[in-house]
Amino acid sequence: MLVLHGGPGAHHDYLLPQLLALAELQGGRQLLFYDQRGGGRSKSQDREPITWRTQVGDLGAIMREFEIQGKPLVGYSWGGMLALLYAAEASRDASLPKPESLVLIDPAPISRQYRGQFEQEFARRQASPEVERLRAELAESHLRERDLDAYRQRNFELSVAGYFADPRSADDLTPFRVTARVLQSVWDSMGNFDLAADGRLASIRLPTLIVHGRQDPIPLASSQQAAEIMNARLIVHERCRHVPYVEQPVGLFAAIGAFLENSRLEPSAKSRES
């Protein structure tokens, strides 16, 4: 099973150790993680812009190299968008290995409009009274002078607090960095995108599971629209924002396990919420 991390410009480490639970599904699976071009151990001095097409091409090369055609493709956040972009390209390019199915965990917004809504909502949550209070507590603690590593860890947690229903849950997330240049370059290459309107979602004919946190700053409507167009199975987790593998791991892995267990699930499976 190939697992795609978020970002773009991040690295796979922050999915660990929680997503290793995927290896236990269906009596045991081998997992493959990699750092997408421009982030983590795939950083490069090459200043050539990295685009979504770059990422799709790299994914195809990895699937060929490891001979993983006909296996589930799991994408988290931006990784979910990358999985969709790849599946759409593979639907019309016979040279690209085809995945067996898609598992999309809180996928990135499917249109520029939804992305704009996400950016506004995340900024609002980061400026919430609760997060501001936690920032004030950190500033007054003098932790930076006493333990710089602990201060950096806490500062990281506050930088991602808006992704969690309970901001204090961020301490269970493995710290990571995003290469800003890559983040900007990839999203710029998407232009005024809308995968629903341009037909790319409709071109995907694969069994698909979409899991989305009810309170995710990424609009639930984005995943609902994708599920409707793709005839995908949609699971909505309550009391969960953007990181279900930390916030709702039992429900997340149960949903993925049930989806994978039904290996003959048709792409026309009815969308549902629970």
Coordinates of C-alpha atoms in Angstrom, one line a residue:
M1 CA 0.0 0.0 0.0
L2 CA 1.5 3.3 -1.1
V3 CA 0.9 6.3 1.3
L4 CA 1.1 9.9 0.2
H5 CA 1.8 12.6 2.8
G6 CA 0.4 16.1 2.8
G7 CA 2.1 19.5 2.0
P8 CA 3.1 20.0 -0.6
G9 CA 6.7 20.5 0.4
A10 CA 6.4 18.4 3.6
H11 CA 7.7 14.9 4.4
H12 CA 6.2 11.6 5.4
D13 CA 7.6 11.5 9.0
Y14 CA 4.6 13.3 10.5
L15 CA 2.3 10.4 9.5
L16 CA 4.3 8.2 11.8
P17 CA 3.9 6.3 14.0
Q18 CA 0.1 6.4 13.8
L19 CA -0.3 5.4 10.1
L20 CA 1.8 2.3 10.6
A21 CA -1.5 0.8 11.8
L22 CA -2.4 0.4 8.1
A23 CA 0.1 -2.4 8.0
E24 CA -2.1 -4.5 10.3
L25 CA -5.2 -4.3 8.1
Q26 CA -6.4 -7.4 6.2
G27 CA -4.0 -9.7 8.1
G28 CA -0.9 -7.6 7.2
R29 CA 0.2 -5.3 4.5
Q30 CA 3.5 -3.8 3.4
L31 CA 3.5 0.0 3.4
L32 CA 5.5 2.3 1.2
F33 CA 6.1 5.9 2.2
Y34 CA 8.3 8.4 0.4
D35 CA 9.1 12.1 0.6
Q36 CA 7.7 14.0 -2.3
R37 CA 10.1 16.0 -4.4
G38 CA 11.1 19.2 -2.7
G39 CA 10.6 18.1 0.9
G40 CA 12.2 16.0 3.6
R41 CA 14.9 13.7 2.2
S42 CA 13.8 14.6 -1.4
K43 CA 15.0 18.2 -1.1
S44 CA 17.1 19.4 -4.0
Q45 CA 19.2 22.4 -4.9
D46 CA 17.5 22.4 -8.3
R47 CA 15.6 25.7 -8.5
E48 CA 13.3 24.5 -11.3
P49 CA 9.7 25.0 -10.3
I50 CA 8.0 21.9 -8.9
T51 CA 4.5 21.5 -10.2
W52 CA 1.6 19.2 -9.7
R53 CA 2.6 17.5 -12.9
T54 CA 6.1 16.9 -11.4
Q55 CA 4.5 15.2 -8.4
V56 CA 2.2 13.1 -10.6
G57 CA 5.2 12.0 -12.7
D58 CA 7.2 11.1 -9.7
L59 CA 4.3 9.1 -8.3
G60 CA 4.0 7.1 -11.5
A61 CA 7.8 6.4 -11.5
I62 CA 7.6 5.1 -8.0
M63 CA 4.7 2.8 -8.7
R64 CA 6.6 1.4 -11.7
E65 CA 9.8 1.0 -9.7
F66 CA 8.1 -0.9 -6.9
E67 CA 5.7 -2.7 -9.1
I68 CA 2.7 -1.7 -7.1
Q69 CA 0.0 -1.5 -9.8
G70 CA -3.3 -2.7 -8.6
K71 CA -2.8 -1.8 -5.0
P72 CA -4.6 0.7 -2.8
L73 CA -3.3 4.3 -2.9
V74 CA -3.7 6.2 0.3
G75 CA -3.5 10.0 0.4
Y76 CA -3.7 12.4 3.3
S77 CA -4.5 16.1 2.9
W78 CA -2.4 17.3 -0.1
G79 CA -1.6 13.6 -0.7
G80 CA -5.3 13.0 -1.2
M81 CA -5.3 15.7 -3.9
L82 CA -2.2 14.1 -5.5
A83 CA -3.9 10.7 -5.5
L84 CA -6.9 12.3 -7.4
L85 CA -4.7 14.1 -9.9
Y86 CA -2.8 10.9 -10.5
A87 CA -5.9 8.8 -10.9
A88 CA -7.4 11.3 -13.4
E89 CA -4.2 11.3 -15.4
A90 CA -3.9 7.5 -15.3
S91 CA -7.5 7.2 -16.6
R92 CA -6.3 8.5 -19.9
D93 CA -2.6 7.6 -20.0
A94 CA -2.0 3.9 -20.4
S95 CA 1.6 4.2 -19.4
L96 CA 0.8 5.1 -15.8
P97 CA 0.3 2.2 -13.4
K98 CA -3.3 2.0 -12.2
P99 CA -4.1 1.8 -8.5
E100 CA -6.7 -0.7 -7.3
S101 CA -8.6 1.8 -5.1
L102 CA -8.2 5.2 -3.4
V103 CA -8.3 6.0 0.3
L104 CA -8.5 9.8 0.8
I105 CA -8.0 11.1 4.3
D106 CA -9.2 14.7 4.7
P107 CA -8.2 15.5 1.1
A108 CA -7.2 19.0 0.1
P109 CA -9.9 21.2 -1.4
I110 CA -11.0 20.1 -4.9
S111 CA -11.3 23.7 -6.2
R112 CA -9.7 27.1 -5.7
Q113 CA -12.9 28.4 -4.2
Y114 CA -12.9 25.7 -1.5
R115 CA -9.2 26.3 -0.9
G116 CA -9.9 30.0 -0.3
Q117 CA -12.6 29.0 2.3
F118 CA -10.1 26.8 4.0
E119 CA -7.4 29.5 4.2
Q120 CA -9.9 32.0 5.7
E121 CA -11.2 29.4 8.2
F122 CA -7.7 28.2 9.3
A123 CA -6.6 31.8 9.8
R124 CA -9.7 32.4 11.9
R125 CA -9.0 29.4 14.1
Q126 CA -5.4 30.3 14.6
A127 CA -6.5 33.7 15.9
S128 CA -9.1 32.2 18.2
P129 CA -9.1 33.2 21.9
E130 CA -8.1 29.7 23.0
V131 CA -5.0 29.6 20.8
E132 CA -4.1 33.1 21.7
R133 CA -4.3 32.1 25.4
L134 CA -2.0 29.2 24.8
R135 CA 0.5 31.5 23.0
A136 CA 0.4 33.8 25.9
E137 CA 1.0 30.9 28.3
L138 CA 4.1 29.9 26.3
A139 CA 5.5 33.4 26.2
E140 CA 5.1 33.8 30.0
S141 CA 6.6 30.3 30.7
H142 CA 10.2 31.4 29.8
L143 CA 10.5 27.9 28.3
R144 CA 12.7 29.3 25.5
E145 CA 15.4 30.2 28.0
R146 CA 15.1 27.0 30.0
D147 CA 14.7 24.4 27.3
L148 CA 15.0 25.5 23.7
D149 CA 14.0 22.1 22.2
A150 CA 10.9 22.0 24.3
Y151 CA 10.0 25.5 23.3
R152 CA 10.4 24.7 19.6
Q153 CA 8.2 21.7 20.1
R154 CA 5.5 23.8 21.8
N155 CA 5.8 26.5 19.2
F156 CA 5.2 23.9 16.5
E157 CA 2.1 22.6 18.2
L158 CA 0.6 26.1 18.3
S159 CA 1.4 26.6 14.6
V160 CA -0.9 23.6 13.8
A161 CA -3.4 24.0 16.6
G162 CA -6.2 25.1 14.2
Y163 CA -6.1 21.7 12.6
F164 CA -7.3 20.0 15.8
A165 CA -10.7 20.0 17.6
D166 CA -8.7 20.2 20.9
P167 CA -5.6 22.4 20.3
R168 CA -3.7 20.5 23.0
S169 CA -4.0 17.3 21.0
A170 CA -1.3 18.7 18.7
D171 CA 1.3 17.4 21.0
D172 CA 0.6 13.9 19.6
L173 CA 1.6 15.0 16.1
T174 CA 5.2 14.4 15.0
P175 CA 6.8 17.8 14.2
F176 CA 7.5 18.6 10.5
R177 CA 8.5 21.4 8.3
V178 CA 7.1 22.5 5.0
T179 CA 9.4 24.0 2.3
A180 CA 7.5 27.2 1.5
R181 CA 9.0 27.5 -2.0
V182 CA 7.6 24.1 -3.0
L183 CA 4.3 24.7 -1.3
Q184 CA 3.8 27.9 -3.3
S185 CA 5.1 26.5 -6.6
V186 CA 2.8 23.5 -6.6
W187 CA -0.3 25.4 -5.7
D188 CA 0.5 28.1 -8.2
S189 CA 0.8 25.4 -10.9
M190 CA -2.8 24.4 -10.1
G191 CA -4.1 27.7 -11.4
N192 CA -7.7 28.4 -10.9
F193 CA -8.4 24.7 -10.5
D194 CA -11.8 23.0 -10.1
L195 CA -11.6 19.2 -10.4
A196 CA -15.4 18.9 -10.3
A197 CA -16.0 21.4 -13.2
D198 CA -13.2 20.3 -15.4
G199 CA -14.3 16.6 -15.5
R200 CA -11.2 15.2 -13.8
L201 CA -13.2 13.7 -10.9
A202 CA -15.8 12.2 -13.2
S203 CA -13.0 10.5 -15.2
I204 CA -11.9 8.4 -12.1
R205 CA -13.5 5.0 -12.0
L206 CA -12.0 3.5 -9.0
P207 CA -13.5 2.2 -5.7
T208 CA -12.9 5.2 -3.4
L209 CA -13.2 5.9 0.3
I210 CA -13.2 9.5 1.6
V211 CA -12.8 10.2 5.3
H212 CA -13.4 13.7 6.5
G213 CA -13.5 15.4 9.9
R214 CA -16.7 17.2 10.6
Q215 CA -14.9 20.3 11.9
D216 CA -12.0 20.2 9.5
P217 CA -11.1 23.7 8.3
I218 CA -11.1 22.2 4.8
P219 CA -14.8 22.5 3.9
L220 CA -16.7 19.3 4.3
A221 CA -18.6 20.3 1.2
S222 CA -15.4 19.7 -0.9
S223 CA -15.3 16.0 0.1
Q224 CA -19.1 15.7 -0.3
Q225 CA -19.0 17.0 -3.8
A226 CA -16.1 14.8 -4.7
A227 CA -17.9 11.7 -3.2
E228 CA -21.1 12.5 -5.1
I229 CA -19.3 12.9 -8.5
M230 CA -17.1 9.8 -8.0
N231 CA -19.8 7.7 -6.3
A232 CA -17.4 7.2 -3.5
R233 CA -18.0 6.1 0.1
L234 CA -17.9 9.1 2.4
I235 CA -17.3 8.7 6.2
V236 CA -17.6 11.8 8.3
H237 CA -16.0 11.7 11.7
E238 CA -17.6 13.7 14.5
R239 CA -15.4 15.7 17.0
C240 CA -12.6 15.7 14.5
R241 CA -10.9 18.3 12.4
H242 CA -8.0 17.6 10.0
V243 CA -6.0 14.9 11.7
P244 CA -8.2 11.8 12.3
Y245 CA -5.2 9.5 12.7
V246 CA -4.5 11.5 15.9
E247 CA -8.0 12.6 16.9
Q248 CA -10.1 9.5 15.9
P249 CA -7.7 6.7 15.1
V250 CA -10.1 3.8 16.1
G251 CA -12.8 5.0 13.7
L252 CA -10.4 5.9 11.0
F253 CA -8.7 2.5 10.8
A254 CA -12.0 0.7 11.2
A255 CA -13.4 2.5 8.2
I256 CA -10.3 1.9 6.1
G257 CA -10.2 -1.8 7.2
A258 CA -13.8 -2.4 6.3
F259 CA -13.3 -0.7 2.9
L260 CA -10.3 -2.7 2.0
E261 CA -11.8 -5.9 3.3
N262 CA -14.5 -5.6 0.7
S263 CA -12.1 -6.0 -2.2
R264 CA -14.9 -6.1 -4.8
L265 CA -16.5 -2.9 -3.7
E266 CA -17.9 -1.2 -6.8
P267 CA -17.1 2.5 -7.5
S268 CA -20.9 3.0 -7.5
A269 CA -21.1 2.3 -3.7
K270 CA -23.5 4.7 -2.1
S271 CA -22.1 7.7 -0.3
R272 CA -22.9 7.7 3.4
E273 CA -22.1 9.6 6.6
S274 CA -21.6 8.2 10.0

